[in-house]
mmCIF file of C-alpha atoms in Angstrom:
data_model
loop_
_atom_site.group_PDB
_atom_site.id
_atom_site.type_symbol
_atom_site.label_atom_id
_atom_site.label_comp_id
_atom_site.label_asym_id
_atom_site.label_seq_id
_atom_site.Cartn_x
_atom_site.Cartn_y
_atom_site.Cartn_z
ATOM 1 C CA UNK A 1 -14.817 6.928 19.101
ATOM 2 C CA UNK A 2 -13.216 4.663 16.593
ATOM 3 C CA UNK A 3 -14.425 2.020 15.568
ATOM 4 C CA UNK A 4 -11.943 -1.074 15.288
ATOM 5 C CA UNK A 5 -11.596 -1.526 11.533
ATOM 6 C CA UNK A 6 -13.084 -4.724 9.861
ATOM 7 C CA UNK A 7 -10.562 -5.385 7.407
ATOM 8 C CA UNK A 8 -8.291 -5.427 10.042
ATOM 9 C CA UNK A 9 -9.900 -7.929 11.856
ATOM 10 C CA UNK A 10 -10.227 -10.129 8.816
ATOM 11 C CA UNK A 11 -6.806 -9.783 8.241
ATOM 12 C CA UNK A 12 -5.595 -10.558 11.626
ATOM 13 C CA UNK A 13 -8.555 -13.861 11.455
ATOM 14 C CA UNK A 14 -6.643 -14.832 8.004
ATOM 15 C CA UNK A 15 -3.307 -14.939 10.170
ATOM 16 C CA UNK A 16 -5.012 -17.125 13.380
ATOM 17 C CA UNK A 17 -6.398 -19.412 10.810
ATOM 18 C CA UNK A 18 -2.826 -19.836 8.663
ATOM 19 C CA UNK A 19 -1.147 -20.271 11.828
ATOM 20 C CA UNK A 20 -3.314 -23.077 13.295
ATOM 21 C CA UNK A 21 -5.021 -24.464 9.801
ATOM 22 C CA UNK A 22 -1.981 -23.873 7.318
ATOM 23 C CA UNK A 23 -2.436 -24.607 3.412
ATOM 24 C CA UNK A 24 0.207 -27.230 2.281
ATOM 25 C CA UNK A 25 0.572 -30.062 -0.252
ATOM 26 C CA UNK A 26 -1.890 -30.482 -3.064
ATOM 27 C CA UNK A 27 -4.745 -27.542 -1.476
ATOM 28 C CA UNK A 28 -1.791 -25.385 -0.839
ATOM 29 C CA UNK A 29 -1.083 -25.185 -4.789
ATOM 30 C CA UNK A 30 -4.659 -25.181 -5.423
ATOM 31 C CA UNK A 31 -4.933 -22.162 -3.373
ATOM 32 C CA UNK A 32 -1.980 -20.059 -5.376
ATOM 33 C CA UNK A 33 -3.540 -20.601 -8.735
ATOM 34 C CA UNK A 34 -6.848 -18.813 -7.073
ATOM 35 C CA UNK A 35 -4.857 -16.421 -5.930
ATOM 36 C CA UNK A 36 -3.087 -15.877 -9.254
ATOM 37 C CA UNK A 37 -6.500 -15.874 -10.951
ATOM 38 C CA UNK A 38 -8.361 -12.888 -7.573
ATOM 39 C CA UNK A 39 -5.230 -10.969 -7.993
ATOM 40 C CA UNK A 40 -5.549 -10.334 -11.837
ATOM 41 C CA UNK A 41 -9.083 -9.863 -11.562
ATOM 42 C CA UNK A 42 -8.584 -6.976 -8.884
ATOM 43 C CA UNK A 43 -6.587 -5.176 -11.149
ATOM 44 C CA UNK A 44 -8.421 -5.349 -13.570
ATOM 45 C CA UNK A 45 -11.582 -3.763 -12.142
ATOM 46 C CA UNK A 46 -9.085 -1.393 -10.965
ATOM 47 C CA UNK A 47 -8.344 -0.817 -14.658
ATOM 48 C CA UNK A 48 -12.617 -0.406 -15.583
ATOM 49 C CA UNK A 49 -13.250 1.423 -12.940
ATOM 50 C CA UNK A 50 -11.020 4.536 -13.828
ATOM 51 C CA UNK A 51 -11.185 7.335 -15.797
ATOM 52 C CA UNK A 52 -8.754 7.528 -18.330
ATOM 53 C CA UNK A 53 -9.212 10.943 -18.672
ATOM 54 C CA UNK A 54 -9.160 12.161 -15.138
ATOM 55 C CA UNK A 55 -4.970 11.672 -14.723
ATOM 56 C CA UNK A 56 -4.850 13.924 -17.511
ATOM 57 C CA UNK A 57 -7.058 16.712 -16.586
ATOM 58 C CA UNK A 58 -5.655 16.372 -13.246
ATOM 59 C CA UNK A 59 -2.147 16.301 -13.597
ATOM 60 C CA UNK A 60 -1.736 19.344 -14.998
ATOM 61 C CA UNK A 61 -0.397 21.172 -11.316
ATOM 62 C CA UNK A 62 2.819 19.088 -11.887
ATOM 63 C CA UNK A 63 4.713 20.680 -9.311
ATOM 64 C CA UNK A 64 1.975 19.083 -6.558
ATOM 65 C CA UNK A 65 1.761 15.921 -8.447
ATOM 66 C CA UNK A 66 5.447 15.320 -8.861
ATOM 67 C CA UNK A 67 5.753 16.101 -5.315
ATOM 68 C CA UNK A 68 3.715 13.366 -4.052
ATOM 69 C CA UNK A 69 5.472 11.201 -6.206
ATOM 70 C CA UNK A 70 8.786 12.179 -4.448
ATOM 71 C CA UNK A 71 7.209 11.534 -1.402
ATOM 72 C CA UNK A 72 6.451 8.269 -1.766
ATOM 73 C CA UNK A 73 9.046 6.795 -4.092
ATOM 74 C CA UNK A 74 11.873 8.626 -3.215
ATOM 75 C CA UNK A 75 11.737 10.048 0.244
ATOM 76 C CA UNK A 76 10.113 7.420 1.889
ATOM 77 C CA UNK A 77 13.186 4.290 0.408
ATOM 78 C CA UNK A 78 15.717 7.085 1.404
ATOM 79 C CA UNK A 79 14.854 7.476 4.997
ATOM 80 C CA UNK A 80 13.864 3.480 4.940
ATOM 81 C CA UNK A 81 17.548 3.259 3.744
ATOM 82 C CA UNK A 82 19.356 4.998 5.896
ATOM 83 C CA UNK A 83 17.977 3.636 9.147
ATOM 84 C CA UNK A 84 18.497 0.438 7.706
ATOM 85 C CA UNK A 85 22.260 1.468 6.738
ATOM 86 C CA UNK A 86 22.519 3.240 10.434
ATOM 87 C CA UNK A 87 21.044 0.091 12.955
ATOM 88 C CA UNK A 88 21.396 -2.960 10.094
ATOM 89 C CA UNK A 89 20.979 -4.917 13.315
ATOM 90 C CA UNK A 90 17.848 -3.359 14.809
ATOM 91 C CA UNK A 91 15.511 -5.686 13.460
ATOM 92 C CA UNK A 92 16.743 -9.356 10.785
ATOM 93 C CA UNK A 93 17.727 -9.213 7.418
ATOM 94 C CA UNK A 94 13.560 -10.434 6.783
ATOM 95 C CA UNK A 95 12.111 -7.941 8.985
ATOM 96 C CA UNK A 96 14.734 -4.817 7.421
ATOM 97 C CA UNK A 97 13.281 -6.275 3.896
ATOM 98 C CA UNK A 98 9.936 -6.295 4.938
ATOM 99 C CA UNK A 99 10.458 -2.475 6.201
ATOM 100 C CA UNK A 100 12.266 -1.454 2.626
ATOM 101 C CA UNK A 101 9.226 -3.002 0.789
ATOM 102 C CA UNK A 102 6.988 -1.042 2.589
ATOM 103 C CA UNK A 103 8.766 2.189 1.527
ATOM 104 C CA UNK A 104 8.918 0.816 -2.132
ATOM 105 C CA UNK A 105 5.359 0.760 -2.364
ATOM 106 C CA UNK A 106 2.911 3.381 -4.179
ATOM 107 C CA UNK A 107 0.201 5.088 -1.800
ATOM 108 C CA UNK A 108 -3.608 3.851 -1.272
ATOM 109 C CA UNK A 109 -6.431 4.900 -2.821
ATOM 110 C CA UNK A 110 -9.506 4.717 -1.079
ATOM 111 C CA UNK A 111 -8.354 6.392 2.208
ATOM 112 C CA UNK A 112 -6.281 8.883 0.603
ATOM 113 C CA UNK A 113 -8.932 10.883 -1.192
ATOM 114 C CA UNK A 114 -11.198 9.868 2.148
ATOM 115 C CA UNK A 115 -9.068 11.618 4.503
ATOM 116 C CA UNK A 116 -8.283 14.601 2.139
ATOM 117 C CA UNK A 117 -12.189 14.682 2.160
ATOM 118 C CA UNK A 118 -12.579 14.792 5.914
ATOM 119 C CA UNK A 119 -10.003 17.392 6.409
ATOM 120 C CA UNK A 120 -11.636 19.824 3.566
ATOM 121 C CA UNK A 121 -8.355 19.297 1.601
ATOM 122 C CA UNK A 122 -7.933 19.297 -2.229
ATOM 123 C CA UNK A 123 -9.993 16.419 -3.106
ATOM 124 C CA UNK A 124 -9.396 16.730 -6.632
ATOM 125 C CA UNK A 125 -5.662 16.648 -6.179
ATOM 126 C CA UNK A 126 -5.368 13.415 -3.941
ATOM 127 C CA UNK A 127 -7.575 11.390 -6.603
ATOM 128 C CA UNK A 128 -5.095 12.014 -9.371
ATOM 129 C CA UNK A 129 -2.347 12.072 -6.825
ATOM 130 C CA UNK A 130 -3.507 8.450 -5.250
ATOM 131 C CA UNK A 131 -4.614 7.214 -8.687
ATOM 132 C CA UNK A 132 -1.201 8.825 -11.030
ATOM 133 C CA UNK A 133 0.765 6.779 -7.452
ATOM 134 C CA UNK A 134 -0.396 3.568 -7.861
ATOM 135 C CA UNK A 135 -0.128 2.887 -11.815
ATOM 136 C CA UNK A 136 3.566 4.219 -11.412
ATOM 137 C CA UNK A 137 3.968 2.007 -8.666
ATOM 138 C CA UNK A 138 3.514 -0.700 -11.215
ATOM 139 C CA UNK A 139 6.609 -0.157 -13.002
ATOM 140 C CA UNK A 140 8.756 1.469 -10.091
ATOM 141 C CA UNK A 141 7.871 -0.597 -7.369
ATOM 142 C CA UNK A 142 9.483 -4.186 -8.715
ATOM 143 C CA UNK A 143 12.216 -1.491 -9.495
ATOM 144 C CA UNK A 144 12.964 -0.199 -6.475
ATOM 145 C CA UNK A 145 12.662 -3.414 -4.557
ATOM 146 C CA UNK A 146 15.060 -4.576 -7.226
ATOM 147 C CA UNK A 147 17.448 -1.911 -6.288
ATOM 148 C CA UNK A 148 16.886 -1.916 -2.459
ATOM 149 C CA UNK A 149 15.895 -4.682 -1.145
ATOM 150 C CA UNK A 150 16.856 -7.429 -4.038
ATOM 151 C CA UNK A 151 20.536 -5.357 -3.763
ATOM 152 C CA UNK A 152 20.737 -4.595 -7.036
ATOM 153 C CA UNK A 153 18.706 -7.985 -8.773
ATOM 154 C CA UNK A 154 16.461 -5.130 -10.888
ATOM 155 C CA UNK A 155 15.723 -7.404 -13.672
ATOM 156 C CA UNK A 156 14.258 -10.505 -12.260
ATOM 157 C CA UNK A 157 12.909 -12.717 -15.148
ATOM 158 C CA UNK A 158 10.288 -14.222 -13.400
ATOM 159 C CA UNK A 159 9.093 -10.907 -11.092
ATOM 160 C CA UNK A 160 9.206 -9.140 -14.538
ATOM 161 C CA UNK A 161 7.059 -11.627 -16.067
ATOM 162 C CA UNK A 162 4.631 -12.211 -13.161
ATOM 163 C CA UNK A 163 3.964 -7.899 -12.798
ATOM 164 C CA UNK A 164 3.499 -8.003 -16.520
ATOM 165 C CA UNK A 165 1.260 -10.619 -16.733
ATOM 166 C CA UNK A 166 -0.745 -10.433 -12.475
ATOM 167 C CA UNK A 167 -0.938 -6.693 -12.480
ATOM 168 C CA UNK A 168 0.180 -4.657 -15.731
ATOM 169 C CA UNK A 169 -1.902 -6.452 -18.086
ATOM 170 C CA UNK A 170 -5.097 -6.997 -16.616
ATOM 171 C CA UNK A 171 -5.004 -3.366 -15.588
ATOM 172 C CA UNK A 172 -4.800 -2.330 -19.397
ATOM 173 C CA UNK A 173 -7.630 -5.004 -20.596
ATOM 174 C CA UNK A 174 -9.599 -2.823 -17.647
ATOM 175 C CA UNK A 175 -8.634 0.696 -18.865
ATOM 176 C CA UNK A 176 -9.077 -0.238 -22.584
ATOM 177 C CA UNK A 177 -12.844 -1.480 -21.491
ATOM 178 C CA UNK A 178 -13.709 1.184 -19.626
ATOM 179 C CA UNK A 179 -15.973 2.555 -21.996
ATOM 180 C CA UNK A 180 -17.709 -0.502 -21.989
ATOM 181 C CA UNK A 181 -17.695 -1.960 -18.201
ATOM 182 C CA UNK A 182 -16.171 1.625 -16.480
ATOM 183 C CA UNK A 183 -20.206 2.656 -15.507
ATOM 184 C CA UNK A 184 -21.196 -0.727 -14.047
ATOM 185 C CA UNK A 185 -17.984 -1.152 -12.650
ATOM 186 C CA UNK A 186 -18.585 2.390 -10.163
ATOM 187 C CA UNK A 187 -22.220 1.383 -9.759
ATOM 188 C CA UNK A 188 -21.053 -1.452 -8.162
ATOM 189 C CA UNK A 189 -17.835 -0.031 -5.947
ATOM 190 C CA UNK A 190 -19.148 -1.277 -2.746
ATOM 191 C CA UNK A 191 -19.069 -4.820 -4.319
ATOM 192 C CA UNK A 192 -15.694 -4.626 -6.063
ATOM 193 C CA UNK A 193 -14.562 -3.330 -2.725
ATOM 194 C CA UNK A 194 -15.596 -6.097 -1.426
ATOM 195 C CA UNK A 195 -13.868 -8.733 -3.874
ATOM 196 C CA UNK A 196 -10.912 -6.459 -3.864
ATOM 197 C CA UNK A 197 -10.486 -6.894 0.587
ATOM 198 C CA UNK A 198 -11.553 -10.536 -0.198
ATOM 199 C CA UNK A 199 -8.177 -10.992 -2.634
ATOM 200 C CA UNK A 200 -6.216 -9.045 -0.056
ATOM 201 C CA UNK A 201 -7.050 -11.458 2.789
ATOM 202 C CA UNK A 202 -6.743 -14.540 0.913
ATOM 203 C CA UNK A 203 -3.418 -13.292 -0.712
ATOM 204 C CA UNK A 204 -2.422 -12.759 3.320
ATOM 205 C CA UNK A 205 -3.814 -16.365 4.359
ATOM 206 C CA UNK A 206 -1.699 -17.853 1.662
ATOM 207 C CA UNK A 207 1.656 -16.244 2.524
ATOM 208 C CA UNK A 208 1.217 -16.920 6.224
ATOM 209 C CA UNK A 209 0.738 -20.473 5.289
ATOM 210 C CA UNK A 210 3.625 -20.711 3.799
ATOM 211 C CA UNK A 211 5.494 -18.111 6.230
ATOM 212 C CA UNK A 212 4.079 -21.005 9.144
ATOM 213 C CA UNK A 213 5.036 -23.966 7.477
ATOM 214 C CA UNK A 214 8.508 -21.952 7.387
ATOM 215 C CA UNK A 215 8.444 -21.170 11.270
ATOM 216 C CA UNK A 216 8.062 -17.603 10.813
ATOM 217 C CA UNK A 217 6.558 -17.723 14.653
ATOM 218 C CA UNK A 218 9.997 -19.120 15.652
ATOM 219 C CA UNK A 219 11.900 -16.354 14.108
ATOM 220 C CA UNK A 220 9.012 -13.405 15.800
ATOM 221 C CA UNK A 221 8.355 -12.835 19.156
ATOM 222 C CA UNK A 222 5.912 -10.308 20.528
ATOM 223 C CA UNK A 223 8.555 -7.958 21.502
ATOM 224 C CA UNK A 224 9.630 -7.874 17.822
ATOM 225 C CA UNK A 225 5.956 -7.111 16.932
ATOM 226 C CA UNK A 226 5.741 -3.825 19.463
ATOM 227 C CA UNK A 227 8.937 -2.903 18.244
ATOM 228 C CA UNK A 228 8.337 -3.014 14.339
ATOM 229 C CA UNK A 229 4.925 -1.592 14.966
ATOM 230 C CA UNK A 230 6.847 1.797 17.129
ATOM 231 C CA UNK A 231 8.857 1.565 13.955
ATOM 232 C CA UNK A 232 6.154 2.475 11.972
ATOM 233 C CA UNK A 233 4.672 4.890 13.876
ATOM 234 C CA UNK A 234 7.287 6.681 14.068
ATOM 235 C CA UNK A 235 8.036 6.651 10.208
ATOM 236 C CA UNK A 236 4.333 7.779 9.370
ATOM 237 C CA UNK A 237 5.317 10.770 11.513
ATOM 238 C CA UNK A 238 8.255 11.731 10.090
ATOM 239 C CA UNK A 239 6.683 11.743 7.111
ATOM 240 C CA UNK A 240 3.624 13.430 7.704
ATOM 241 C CA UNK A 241 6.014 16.146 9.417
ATOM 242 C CA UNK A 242 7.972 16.470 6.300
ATOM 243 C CA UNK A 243 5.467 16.365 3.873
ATOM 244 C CA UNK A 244 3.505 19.129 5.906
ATOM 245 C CA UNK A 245 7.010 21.296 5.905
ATOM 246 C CA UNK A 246 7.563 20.783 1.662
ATOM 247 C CA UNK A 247 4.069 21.901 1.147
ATOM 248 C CA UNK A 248 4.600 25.257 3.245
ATOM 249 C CA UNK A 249 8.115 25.265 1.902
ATOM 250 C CA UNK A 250 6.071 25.390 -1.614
ATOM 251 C CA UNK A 251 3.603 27.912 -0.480
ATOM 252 C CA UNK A 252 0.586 25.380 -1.526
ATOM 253 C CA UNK A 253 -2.912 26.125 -0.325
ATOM 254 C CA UNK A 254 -3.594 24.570 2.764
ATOM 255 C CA UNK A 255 -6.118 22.326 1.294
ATOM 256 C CA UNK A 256 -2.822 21.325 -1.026
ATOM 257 C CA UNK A 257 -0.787 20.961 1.379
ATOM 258 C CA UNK A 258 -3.774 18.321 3.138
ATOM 259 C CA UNK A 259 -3.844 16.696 0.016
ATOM 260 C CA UNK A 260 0.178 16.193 -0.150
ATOM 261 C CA UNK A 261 0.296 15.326 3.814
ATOM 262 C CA UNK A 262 -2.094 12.260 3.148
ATOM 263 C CA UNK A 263 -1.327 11.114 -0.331
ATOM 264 C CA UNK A 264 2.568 11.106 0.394
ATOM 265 C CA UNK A 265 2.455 9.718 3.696
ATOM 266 C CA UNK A 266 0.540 6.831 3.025
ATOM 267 C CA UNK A 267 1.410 3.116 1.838
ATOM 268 C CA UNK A 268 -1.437 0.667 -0.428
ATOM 269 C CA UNK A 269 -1.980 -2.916 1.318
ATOM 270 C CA UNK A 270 -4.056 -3.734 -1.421
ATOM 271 C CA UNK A 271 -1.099 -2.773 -3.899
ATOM 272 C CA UNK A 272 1.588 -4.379 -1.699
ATOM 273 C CA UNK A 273 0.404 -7.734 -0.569
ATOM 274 C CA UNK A 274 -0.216 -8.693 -4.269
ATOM 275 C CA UNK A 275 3.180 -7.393 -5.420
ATOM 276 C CA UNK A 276 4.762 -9.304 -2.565
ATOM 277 C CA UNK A 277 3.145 -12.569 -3.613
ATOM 278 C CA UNK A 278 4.968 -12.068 -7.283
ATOM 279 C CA UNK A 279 8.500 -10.137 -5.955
ATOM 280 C CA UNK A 280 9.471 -12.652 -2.768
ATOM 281 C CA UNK A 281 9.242 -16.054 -2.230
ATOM 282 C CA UNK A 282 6.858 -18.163 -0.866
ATOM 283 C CA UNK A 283 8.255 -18.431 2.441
ATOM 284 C CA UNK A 284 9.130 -15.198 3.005
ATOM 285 C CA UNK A 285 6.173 -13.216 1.319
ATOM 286 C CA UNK A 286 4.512 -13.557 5.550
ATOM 287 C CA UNK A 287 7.277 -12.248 6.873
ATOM 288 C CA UNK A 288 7.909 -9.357 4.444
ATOM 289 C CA UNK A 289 4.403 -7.973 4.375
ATOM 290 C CA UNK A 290 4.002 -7.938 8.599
ATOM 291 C CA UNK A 291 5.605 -4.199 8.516
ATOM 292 C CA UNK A 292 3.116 -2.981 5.983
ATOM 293 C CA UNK A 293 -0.028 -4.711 7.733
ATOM 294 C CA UNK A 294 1.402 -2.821 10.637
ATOM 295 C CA UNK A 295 1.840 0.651 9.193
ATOM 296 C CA UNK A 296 -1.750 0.182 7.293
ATOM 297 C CA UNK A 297 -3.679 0.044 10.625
ATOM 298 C CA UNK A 298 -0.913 2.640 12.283
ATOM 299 C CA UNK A 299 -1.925 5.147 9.104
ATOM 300 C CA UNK A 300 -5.276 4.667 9.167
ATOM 301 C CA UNK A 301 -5.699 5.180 12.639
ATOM 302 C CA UNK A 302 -3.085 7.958 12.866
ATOM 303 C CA UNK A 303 -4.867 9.866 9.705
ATOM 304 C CA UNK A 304 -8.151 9.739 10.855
ATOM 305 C CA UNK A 305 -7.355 11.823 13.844
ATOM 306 C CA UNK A 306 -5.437 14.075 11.790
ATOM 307 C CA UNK A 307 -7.837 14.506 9.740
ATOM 308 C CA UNK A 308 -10.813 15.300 11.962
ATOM 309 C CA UNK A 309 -8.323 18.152 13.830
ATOM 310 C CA UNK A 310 -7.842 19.575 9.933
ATOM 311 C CA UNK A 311 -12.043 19.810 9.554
ATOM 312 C CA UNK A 312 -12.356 21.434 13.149
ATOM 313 C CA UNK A 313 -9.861 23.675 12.368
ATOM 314 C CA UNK A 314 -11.329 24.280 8.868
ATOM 315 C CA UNK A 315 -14.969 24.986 10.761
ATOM 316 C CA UNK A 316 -13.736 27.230 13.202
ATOM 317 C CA UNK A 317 -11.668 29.141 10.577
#
């Protein structure tokens, strides 16, 4: 049995609590230059805590590498694309954004290599596919989103200047102190997870504020919820079908092929909700990250009973 997740349920708390104690006025702004200050420091520790080395020694099977890549920068915005292009009035112009930005966005970490693990996949593969993911997703991220969802605003002063100086930069101060902070920093991940779920949910409590000042609940029903949350399911699928068919396509290993399935297929909430904060607007950074708080819960979920089928199979085998 699975148990319900408890960043979820933080997550959904953080909603509740912006939707019947919003942030506004003078605690409101207060609250954004914390959230300025948490974000940095996550990615910063995200910076200490890896290996510089480890991309490089990894990386080397480019053909596996650049194929998770494709997955999730190029595959997952085209088929985001063309359903959007197909049924532009399925969901609202927010909503459709909030869907593209999803498929902008680089793939976790943490689960990633944890599901690969569980399904007796190529562990070393989905670290330096996960890791290599989510520093690109630094620089192609705001681009895509530029491209796709911004139609065609790619070089936003002020989302330029705020991924520079939120996410790039304190996640160089981390990598060039690794050497110095990079041991106490994985001594202490369980802690550092901790402050890095605690930015997440603040990040989320902020936006909804400002999404419920906005009357985001006037704009979402229920219905629209169940629908956009199908959506997603049925996205992660396609994707998890597709990847599987590239990496027998490739003749990879089948631990490879594991490895491409859950790296490729899977989007980074704590990547996303702090890119949204600097890409959209206040009022429509709640709106825009609903589909990915969605999908992270759908993937996780989803994943995890993949990934336990994969190890029995792997046992009986």
């Amino acid at each position: 049995m699975i148990r319900p997740d408890p960043f979820l349920l933080a997550l959904i708390a953080a909603i509740l609590l912006a939707t019947f104690v919003p942030s506004a006025g003078h605690a409101a702004a207060i609250l954004n230059v914390i959230v300025t200050i948490m974000i940095g420091v996550m990615f910063f520790l995200q910076g200490a805590r890896l290996e510089p080395a480890s991309v490089i020694a990894n990386v080397r099977d480019w053909r596996l590498q650049g194929t998770m890549l494709a997955c999730t920068f190029i595959l997952f915005p085209i088929l985001g694309l063309g359903a959007w292009t197909l049924m532009p009035h399925f969901f609202s112009d927010d909503l459709w954004r909030g869907m593209m930005f999803l498929c902008c966005l680089p793939s976790t970490v943490q689960s990633s290599i944890a599901l690969t693990s569980i399904a007796r996949g190529n562990v070393a593969a989905a670290i330096c596919g996960a890791t290599l993911s989510n520093i690109v997703g630094i620089f192609v991220t705001p681009i895509l989103v530029g491209l796709l969802v911004r139609k065609g605003q790619i070089f936003s002063l002020h989302a330029m200047i705020g991924v520079a100086t939120q996410l790039l930069l304190p996640f160089l101060i981390g990598q060039l102190l690794h050497h110095r902070i990079g041991g106490w920093a994985l001594r202490h991940k369980r802690l550092l997870s901790f402050t890095d779920r605690g930015s997440v949910i603040l990040v989320v409590y902020t936006a909804f504020s400002h999404a419920v000042v906005e009357g985001i609940w006037h704009r979402i029903s229920l219905a629209d919820m169940v629908v956009i949350a199908i959506a997603c399911f049925l996205l992660l699928v396609l994707v998890l079908l597709l990847t599987w068919g590239v990496g027998r396509k490739m003749h990879l290993t089948f631990e490879s092929t594991i490895a491409l399935m859950f790296c490729g297929s899977k989007k980074s909430l704590a990547s996303g909700v702090p890119m949204a904060n600097i890409l959209f607007t206040p009022a429509h950074v709640g709106i825009v990250v609903l589909p990915l708080m969605l999908f992270h819960q759908i993937q996780l979920f989803t994943c995890t009973l993949l990934a336990r089928k994969f190890a029995r199979r792997s046992q009986a085998g």
